[in-house]
Amino acid sequence: MRRIIRLDEKGFSFLTSIFDLVVLMTMLPLIVLFFGFALSFTEDLDPHRAEWQLFAVDLQSYLNNSDSLEIINGGNGIRVVQTGEEYDIELYTDMIRKQKDRKGHEVMLTRVRLCHFTLDGHKLKVRIEFISGTMEEAEYVFTQS
């Protein structure tokens, strides 16, 4: 009968620890990249950011082919006249609302602390500070029909 000879394990734990260290060093940069992508992904999913982007697109649609544009309420709102219809987009309490012919109340943007519209020729600048403290700015070029 043959006898099984057991090999000694000298140096085995040192080699496995070096191998584990190499695997760890290759995985750490991937973990950092993963968290970076996860952070940017959660920023894109922020509902407040999406609401701002929808407001910016909606405001652009009112400025396209407008007959006239004027600043109202000391810079807290604008009045857009478009094919005989008048739209007021203005700061109201903690939101920006839209009124058609000074009637109704349609909420366009919520959680707004300050809002300021400035008009320079055919350029409209909107600067909004939210209750959270974040600031958003947009600049539009409007055309008169």
GROMACS .gro file of C-alpha atoms in nm:
model
  145
    1MET     CA    1   0.000   0.000   0.000
    2ARG     CA    2   0.128   0.338  -0.088
    3ARG     CA    3   0.163   0.605   0.165
    4ILE     CA    4   0.037   0.959   0.100
    5ILE     CA    5   0.301   1.214   0.174
    6ARG     CA    6   0.172   1.542   0.310
    7LEU     CA    7   0.346   1.847   0.176
    8ASP     CA    8   0.434   2.117   0.419
    9GLU     CA    9   0.250   2.448   0.389
   10LYS     CA   10   0.539   2.682   0.451
   11GLY     CA   11   0.498   3.001   0.251
   12PHE     CA   12   0.144   2.916   0.141
   13SER     CA   13  -0.025   3.179   0.357
   14PHE     CA   14   0.218   3.445   0.235
   15LEU     CA   15   0.141   3.366  -0.131
   16THR     CA   16  -0.235   3.367  -0.073
   17SER     CA   17  -0.219   3.699   0.107
   18ILE     CA   18  -0.022   3.851  -0.184
   19PHE     CA   19  -0.279   3.711  -0.428
   20ASP     CA   20  -0.565   3.852  -0.215
   21LEU     CA   21  -0.391   4.191  -0.209
   22VAL     CA   22  -0.355   4.193  -0.589
   23VAL     CA   23  -0.724   4.108  -0.631
   24LEU     CA   24  -0.820   4.382  -0.384
   25MET     CA   25  -0.602   4.639  -0.561
   26THR     CA   26  -0.765   4.561  -0.894
   27MET     CA   27  -1.118   4.579  -0.749
   28LEU     CA   28  -1.088   4.904  -0.552
   29PRO     CA   29  -1.076   5.135  -0.857
   30LEU     CA   30  -1.384   4.959  -0.993
   31ILE     CA   31  -1.565   5.017  -0.665
   32VAL     CA   32  -1.478   5.389  -0.677
   33LEU     CA   33  -1.605   5.410  -1.035
   34PHE     CA   34  -1.924   5.231  -0.938
   35PHE     CA   35  -1.999   5.477  -0.658
   36GLY     CA   36  -1.923   5.770  -0.889
   37PHE     CA   37  -2.173   5.643  -1.145
   38ALA     CA   38  -2.428   5.568  -0.873
   39LEU     CA   39  -2.399   5.924  -0.739
   40SER     CA   40  -2.450   6.081  -1.082
   41PHE     CA   41  -2.742   5.844  -1.143
   42THR     CA   42  -2.918   5.951  -0.823
   43GLU     CA   43  -2.867   6.318  -0.915
   44ASP     CA   44  -3.041   6.254  -1.247
   45LEU     CA   45  -3.334   6.095  -1.065
   46ASP     CA   46  -3.385   6.394  -0.835
   47PRO     CA   47  -3.750   6.498  -0.884
   48HIS     CA   48  -3.667   6.861  -0.802
   49ARG     CA   49  -3.417   6.876  -1.089
   50ALA     CA   50  -3.668   6.716  -1.326
   51GLU     CA   51  -3.930   6.972  -1.222
   52TRP     CA   52  -3.688   7.256  -1.304
   53GLN     CA   53  -3.612   7.111  -1.646
   54LEU     CA   54  -3.984   7.075  -1.723
   55PHE     CA   55  -4.040   7.436  -1.616
   56ALA     CA   56  -3.757   7.556  -1.841
   57VAL     CA   57  -3.900   7.374  -2.144
   58ASP     CA   58  -4.254   7.493  -2.068
   59LEU     CA   59  -4.138   7.854  -2.038
   60GLN     CA   60  -3.957   7.830  -2.372
   61SER     CA   61  -4.279   7.716  -2.538
   62TYR     CA   62  -4.454   8.034  -2.420
   63LEU     CA   63  -4.170   8.255  -2.542
   64ASN     CA   64  -4.168   8.109  -2.894
   65ASN     CA   65  -4.362   8.329  -3.138
   66SER     CA   66  -4.480   8.566  -2.867
   67ASP     CA   67  -4.630   8.900  -2.967
   68SER     CA   68  -4.492   9.086  -2.665
   69LEU     CA   69  -4.312   9.024  -2.340
   70GLU     CA   70  -4.293   9.247  -2.035
   71ILE     CA   71  -4.168   9.225  -1.680
   72ILE     CA   72  -4.433   9.250  -1.407
   73ASN     CA   73  -4.437   9.262  -1.025
   74GLY     CA   74  -4.099   9.430  -0.998
   75GLY     CA   75  -3.914   9.146  -1.172
   76ASN     CA   76  -4.099   8.861  -1.001
   77GLY     CA   77  -4.296   8.772  -1.311
   78ILE     CA   78  -4.345   8.814  -1.684
   79ARG     CA   79  -4.646   8.877  -1.905
   80VAL     CA   80  -4.645   8.706  -2.242
   81VAL     CA   81  -4.897   8.798  -2.510
   82GLN     CA   82  -4.939   8.527  -2.769
   83THR     CA   83  -5.204   8.552  -3.045
   84GLY     CA   84  -5.426   8.775  -2.834
   85GLU     CA   85  -5.403   8.564  -2.520
   86GLU     CA   86  -5.222   8.698  -2.218
   87TYR     CA   87  -5.021   8.473  -1.987
   88ASP     CA   88  -4.877   8.582  -1.653
   89ILE     CA   89  -4.595   8.365  -1.518
   90GLU     CA   90  -4.507   8.491  -1.172
   91LEU     CA   91  -4.388   8.409  -0.823
   92TYR     CA   92  -4.679   8.337  -0.591
   93THR     CA   93  -4.601   8.243  -0.229
   94ASP     CA   94  -4.354   7.953  -0.265
   95MET     CA   95  -4.428   7.859  -0.626
   96ILE     CA   96  -4.429   7.994  -0.977
   97ARG     CA   97  -4.774   7.998  -1.126
   98LYS     CA   98  -4.925   8.068  -1.465
   99GLN     CA   99  -5.245   8.259  -1.523
  100LYS     CA  100  -5.427   8.297  -1.852
  101ASP     CA  101  -5.591   8.638  -1.892
  102ARG     CA  102  -5.535   8.692  -1.517
  103LYS     CA  103  -5.766   8.403  -1.432
  104GLY     CA  104  -5.690   8.063  -1.291
  105HIS     CA  105  -5.390   7.931  -1.114
  106GLU     CA  106  -5.169   7.666  -1.275
  107VAL     CA  107  -4.859   7.565  -1.077
  108MET     CA  108  -4.545   7.548  -1.291
  109LEU     CA  109  -4.267   7.517  -1.029
  110THR     CA  110  -4.278   7.452  -0.655
  111ARG     CA  111  -4.053   7.516  -0.353
  112VAL     CA  112  -3.929   7.854  -0.480
  113ARG     CA  113  -3.792   8.112  -0.237
  114LEU     CA  114  -3.693   8.389  -0.479
  115CYS     CA  115  -3.748   8.443  -0.849
  116HIS     CA  116  -3.618   8.723  -1.068
  117PHE     CA  117  -3.681   8.784  -1.438
  118THR     CA  118  -3.469   9.035  -1.632
  119LEU     CA  119  -3.523   9.145  -1.989
  120ASP     CA  120  -3.240   9.272  -2.209
  121GLY     CA  121  -3.350   9.327  -2.568
  122HIS     CA  122  -3.461   8.986  -2.694
  123LYS     CA  123  -3.298   8.798  -2.406
  124LEU     CA  124  -3.484   8.691  -2.098
  125LYS     CA  125  -3.288   8.576  -1.793
  126VAL     CA  126  -3.453   8.378  -1.516
  127ARG     CA  127  -3.283   8.334  -1.180
  128ILE     CA  128  -3.452   8.116  -0.921
  129GLU     CA  129  -3.349   8.031  -0.567
  130PHE     CA  130  -3.520   7.730  -0.418
  131ILE     CA  131  -3.610   7.675  -0.054
  132SER     CA  132  -3.329   7.419  -0.033
  133GLY     CA  133  -3.080   7.697  -0.119
  134THR     CA  134  -2.992   7.578  -0.468
  135MET     CA  135  -2.984   7.832  -0.748
  136GLU     CA  136  -3.089   7.776  -1.107
  137GLU     CA  137  -3.049   8.014  -1.398
  138ALA     CA  138  -3.174   8.004  -1.754
  139GLU     CA  139  -3.142   8.239  -2.046
  140TYR     CA  140  -3.389   8.252  -2.334
  141VAL     CA  141  -3.401   8.428  -2.666
  142PHE     CA  142  -3.757   8.502  -2.766
  143THR     CA  143  -3.891   8.591  -3.108
  144GLN     CA  144  -4.173   8.827  -3.175
  145SER     CA  145  -4.417   8.732  -3.448
   0.00000   0.00000   0.00000
